[in-house]
Amino acid sequence: CVAIFVTSDKSYDNVEWEWGYRETDALGGSDPYSASKGGAELAIRSFVRSFFPQNGAIRVGVARAGNVIGGGDWAADRLVPDSVVAWSRGDSVVLRSPSATRPWQHVLEPLFGYLSLAKKMYESDRNSQYNSPFNFGPYTSSNKKVKELVYEILKTWSGDWVETEKSDTNMHEANKLNLVIDKAINLLDWEPKWCFEKTVEKTVTWYKSYYNDKENALNYCIKDVEDFLEV
């Protein structure tokens, strides 16, 4: 049996350096969200060590994914769905941290990575190198500022944006966040397929298709998967 717990790139203790974070870097963070992700990984680790014997059949891994975008995401307080919903109504999208840098990737990228990891874990023994954390993110060329992502979307979608006023709470939010994905590339034979521009293009195409014909939303998802597997 194989289990993969998906946490987040926010699980790292972000010290705002220029380099990407590796799987061996410290976990935790200054804000509650990052701390909760780091805490989740500690809970996972202790649970595995306490209840899953070394020679047992259950194998557990951890996946840390960068910021994902893609069709079908309607969650609140997320950049792409907030943008397309606002623009479809003729409103301006409000950006909280337009200059913050994130490792943007299409949602299919880490999903394919999770499957690659699960396969390797299933084929390996309980103490193999695959039963450990893995980063899944884009190449550094896709590490873009929030406003750069918005501008890329606006090449084919009409709208504008404004920056929100700073809150009096002074809540901390990381400004720079990059991932090192060498481990996944070398051990899983996995690598990102779509560049930043292609990722945005596929995402925008999905939302435009949805607004034109909502009844066929599933078909748009299937088309994305098919296109992804052809690369």
Coordinates of C-alpha atoms in Angstrom, one line a residue:
C1 CA 0.0 0.0 0.0
V2 CA 1.3 3.4 -0.9
A3 CA 0.2 6.8 0.6
I4 CA 1.4 10.2 -0.5
F5 CA 0.6 13.2 1.7
V6 CA 0.5 16.5 -0.2
T7 CA 1.5 19.5 1.8
S8 CA 2.9 22.7 0.2
D9 CA 5.9 24.7 -0.8
K10 CA 4.8 26.9 2.0
S11 CA 5.9 24.3 4.5
Y12 CA 9.5 25.6 4.3
D13 CA 10.9 28.2 6.7
N14 CA 11.1 31.0 4.2
V15 CA 14.0 33.3 4.8
E16 CA 13.6 35.3 1.6
W17 CA 16.8 34.1 0.0
E18 CA 17.4 34.0 -3.8
W19 CA 17.9 30.2 -3.9
G20 CA 15.3 27.6 -4.1
Y21 CA 14.3 25.4 -1.2
R22 CA 15.5 21.7 -1.1
E23 CA 13.7 18.8 0.6
T24 CA 16.4 18.9 3.4
D25 CA 15.8 22.6 4.3
A26 CA 14.1 23.6 7.5
L27 CA 10.3 23.5 7.8
G28 CA 8.0 26.0 9.5
G29 CA 7.4 29.7 8.9
S30 CA 6.6 33.1 10.3
D31 CA 2.9 33.0 9.3
P32 CA 0.2 30.6 10.6
Y33 CA -0.3 29.0 7.2
S34 CA 3.3 28.1 6.7
A35 CA 3.6 26.9 10.3
S36 CA 0.5 24.7 9.9
K37 CA 2.1 23.1 6.8
G38 CA 5.4 22.5 8.6
G39 CA 3.4 21.1 11.6
A40 CA 1.5 18.8 9.3
E41 CA 4.7 17.3 8.1
L42 CA 5.9 16.7 11.6
A43 CA 2.6 15.0 12.4
I44 CA 2.9 12.8 9.3
R45 CA 6.5 11.8 10.2
S46 CA 5.6 11.0 13.8
F47 CA 2.5 9.0 12.8
V48 CA 4.5 6.9 10.3
R49 CA 7.3 6.2 12.8
S50 CA 4.8 5.3 15.5
F51 CA 2.3 3.1 13.7
F52 CA 3.9 1.8 10.5
P53 CA 6.7 -0.8 11.2
Q54 CA 9.9 -0.6 9.3
N55 CA 9.2 -3.9 7.5
G56 CA 5.5 -3.2 7.0
A57 CA 3.7 -3.1 3.7
I58 CA 2.6 0.6 3.9
R59 CA 4.9 3.1 2.4
V60 CA 4.4 6.8 2.9
G61 CA 5.8 9.8 1.0
V62 CA 5.4 13.5 1.1
A63 CA 4.9 15.8 -1.9
R64 CA 5.5 19.6 -1.7
A65 CA 4.0 21.4 -4.7
G66 CA 4.5 24.9 -6.0
N67 CA 1.7 27.2 -6.8
V68 CA -0.7 25.5 -9.1
I69 CA -3.1 27.0 -11.6
G70 CA -5.4 25.4 -14.1
G71 CA -9.0 25.1 -15.2
G72 CA -11.7 24.0 -12.8
D73 CA -10.4 25.9 -9.7
W74 CA -13.1 28.0 -8.2
A75 CA -11.7 28.3 -4.6
A76 CA -12.0 31.7 -2.9
D77 CA -8.9 33.8 -2.3
R78 CA -6.9 32.3 -5.2
L79 CA -5.4 34.5 -7.8
V80 CA -6.7 32.9 -11.1
P81 CA -10.3 32.1 -10.1
D82 CA -10.6 35.5 -8.3
S83 CA -9.4 37.2 -11.5
V84 CA -11.6 35.5 -14.0
V85 CA -14.7 35.8 -11.8
A86 CA -14.0 39.6 -11.2
W87 CA -13.3 40.2 -14.9
S88 CA -16.4 38.2 -16.0
R89 CA -18.4 40.7 -13.9
G90 CA -16.6 43.7 -15.2
D91 CA -14.9 44.3 -11.9
S92 CA -11.2 44.9 -11.1
V93 CA -9.3 42.1 -9.4
V94 CA -7.6 43.1 -6.1
L95 CA -4.0 41.9 -5.7
R96 CA -2.7 41.6 -2.2
S97 CA 1.1 41.2 -3.1
P98 CA 1.6 41.9 -6.8
S99 CA 5.4 41.8 -6.5
A100 CA 5.6 38.5 -4.7
T101 CA 7.3 35.8 -6.7
R102 CA 5.9 32.2 -6.8
P103 CA 6.7 29.0 -8.7
W104 CA 3.7 28.8 -11.0
Q105 CA 2.8 25.5 -12.6
H106 CA -0.2 23.9 -14.2
V107 CA -2.0 21.6 -11.8
L108 CA -1.3 18.6 -14.1
E109 CA 2.4 18.9 -13.5
P110 CA 2.5 17.9 -9.8
L111 CA -0.4 15.4 -10.3
F112 CA 1.8 13.6 -12.8
G113 CA 4.6 13.9 -10.3
Y114 CA 2.5 12.3 -7.5
L115 CA 1.7 9.3 -9.8
S116 CA 5.4 8.9 -10.7
L117 CA 6.3 9.0 -7.0
A118 CA 3.6 6.5 -6.1
K119 CA 4.8 4.1 -8.8
K120 CA 8.4 4.2 -7.6
M121 CA 7.3 3.7 -4.0
Y122 CA 5.2 0.7 -4.9
E123 CA 8.1 -0.9 -6.7
S124 CA 10.6 -0.2 -3.9
D125 CA 11.1 -1.5 -0.4
R126 CA 9.8 0.2 2.8
N127 CA 13.1 2.0 3.5
S128 CA 13.9 3.2 0.0
Q129 CA 14.8 6.8 -0.9
Y130 CA 11.4 7.3 -2.5
N131 CA 9.6 7.1 0.8
S132 CA 10.6 10.7 1.6
P133 CA 9.6 14.3 0.7
F134 CA 9.8 15.5 -2.9
N135 CA 9.4 19.0 -4.4
F136 CA 7.3 19.4 -7.5
G137 CA 7.6 22.8 -9.1
P138 CA 8.4 24.5 -12.4
Y139 CA 11.8 25.4 -13.9
T140 CA 13.1 28.7 -12.6
S141 CA 11.9 30.5 -15.8
S142 CA 8.4 30.0 -14.5
N143 CA 9.1 31.7 -11.2
K144 CA 7.2 34.9 -11.8
K145 CA 5.7 37.8 -9.8
V146 CA 2.0 37.8 -9.2
K147 CA 1.5 40.8 -11.4
E148 CA 3.4 39.1 -14.2
L149 CA 0.9 36.2 -14.1
V150 CA -1.9 38.7 -14.2
Y151 CA -0.4 40.5 -17.2
E152 CA 0.0 37.2 -19.0
I153 CA -3.6 36.4 -18.5
L154 CA -4.6 39.9 -19.6
K155 CA -3.0 39.3 -23.0
T156 CA -6.1 37.3 -24.0
W157 CA -8.7 38.5 -21.3
S158 CA -10.0 42.0 -20.9
G159 CA -9.8 43.5 -17.4
D160 CA -7.6 45.3 -14.9
W161 CA -6.3 45.1 -11.4
V162 CA -5.7 47.2 -8.3
E163 CA -3.5 46.7 -5.3
T164 CA -5.2 46.3 -1.9
E165 CA -4.4 48.7 0.8
K166 CA -2.0 47.4 3.5
S167 CA -3.7 45.9 6.5
D168 CA -3.1 47.2 9.9
T169 CA -2.5 43.7 11.1
N170 CA 0.9 43.5 9.4
M171 CA 0.4 39.9 8.7
H172 CA 3.5 38.3 7.3
E173 CA 3.5 36.9 3.8
A174 CA 6.6 35.5 1.9
N175 CA 7.8 37.7 -0.9
K176 CA 10.1 35.2 -2.6
L177 CA 9.5 31.4 -2.9
N178 CA 11.3 29.0 -5.3
L179 CA 11.7 25.3 -5.2
V180 CA 14.6 23.1 -6.2
I181 CA 13.3 20.1 -8.1
D182 CA 16.5 18.2 -8.8
K183 CA 15.5 15.3 -6.6
A184 CA 12.3 14.6 -8.6
I185 CA 14.0 15.0 -11.9
N186 CA 16.9 12.6 -11.0
L187 CA 15.0 10.0 -9.0
L188 CA 11.6 9.9 -10.6
D189 CA 12.4 10.7 -14.2
W190 CA 9.9 13.5 -13.9
E191 CA 10.2 17.1 -15.2
P192 CA 7.9 20.0 -16.0
K193 CA 6.4 19.8 -19.5
W194 CA 4.7 23.2 -20.0
C195 CA 6.5 26.6 -19.8
F196 CA 4.9 29.5 -18.0
E197 CA 3.3 30.9 -21.2
K198 CA 1.8 27.6 -22.1
T199 CA 0.6 27.0 -18.6
V200 CA -1.3 30.3 -18.6
E201 CA -2.6 29.7 -22.2
K202 CA -4.1 26.3 -21.2
T203 CA -5.6 27.8 -18.0
V204 CA -7.2 30.8 -19.7
T205 CA -8.5 28.6 -22.5
W206 CA -10.3 26.4 -20.0
Y207 CA -12.0 29.3 -18.3
K208 CA -13.0 30.8 -21.6
S209 CA -14.4 27.5 -22.7
Y210 CA -16.3 27.2 -19.5
Y211 CA -18.0 30.5 -19.8
N212 CA -19.0 29.8 -23.4
D213 CA -20.3 26.3 -22.6
K214 CA -20.5 25.2 -19.0
E215 CA -22.2 21.9 -19.7
N216 CA -18.9 20.5 -21.3
A217 CA -16.5 21.5 -18.5
L218 CA -15.5 17.8 -18.0
N219 CA -14.5 17.6 -21.7
Y220 CA -12.2 20.6 -21.3
C221 CA -10.5 18.8 -18.4
I222 CA -10.1 15.7 -20.5
K223 CA -8.7 17.7 -23.4
D224 CA -6.0 19.2 -21.1
V225 CA -5.0 15.8 -19.8
E226 CA -4.7 14.5 -23.4
D227 CA -2.6 17.4 -24.5
F228 CA -0.4 17.1 -21.5
L229 CA 0.3 13.4 -22.1
E230 CA 1.2 14.1 -25.7
V231 CA 4.2 16.3 -24.7

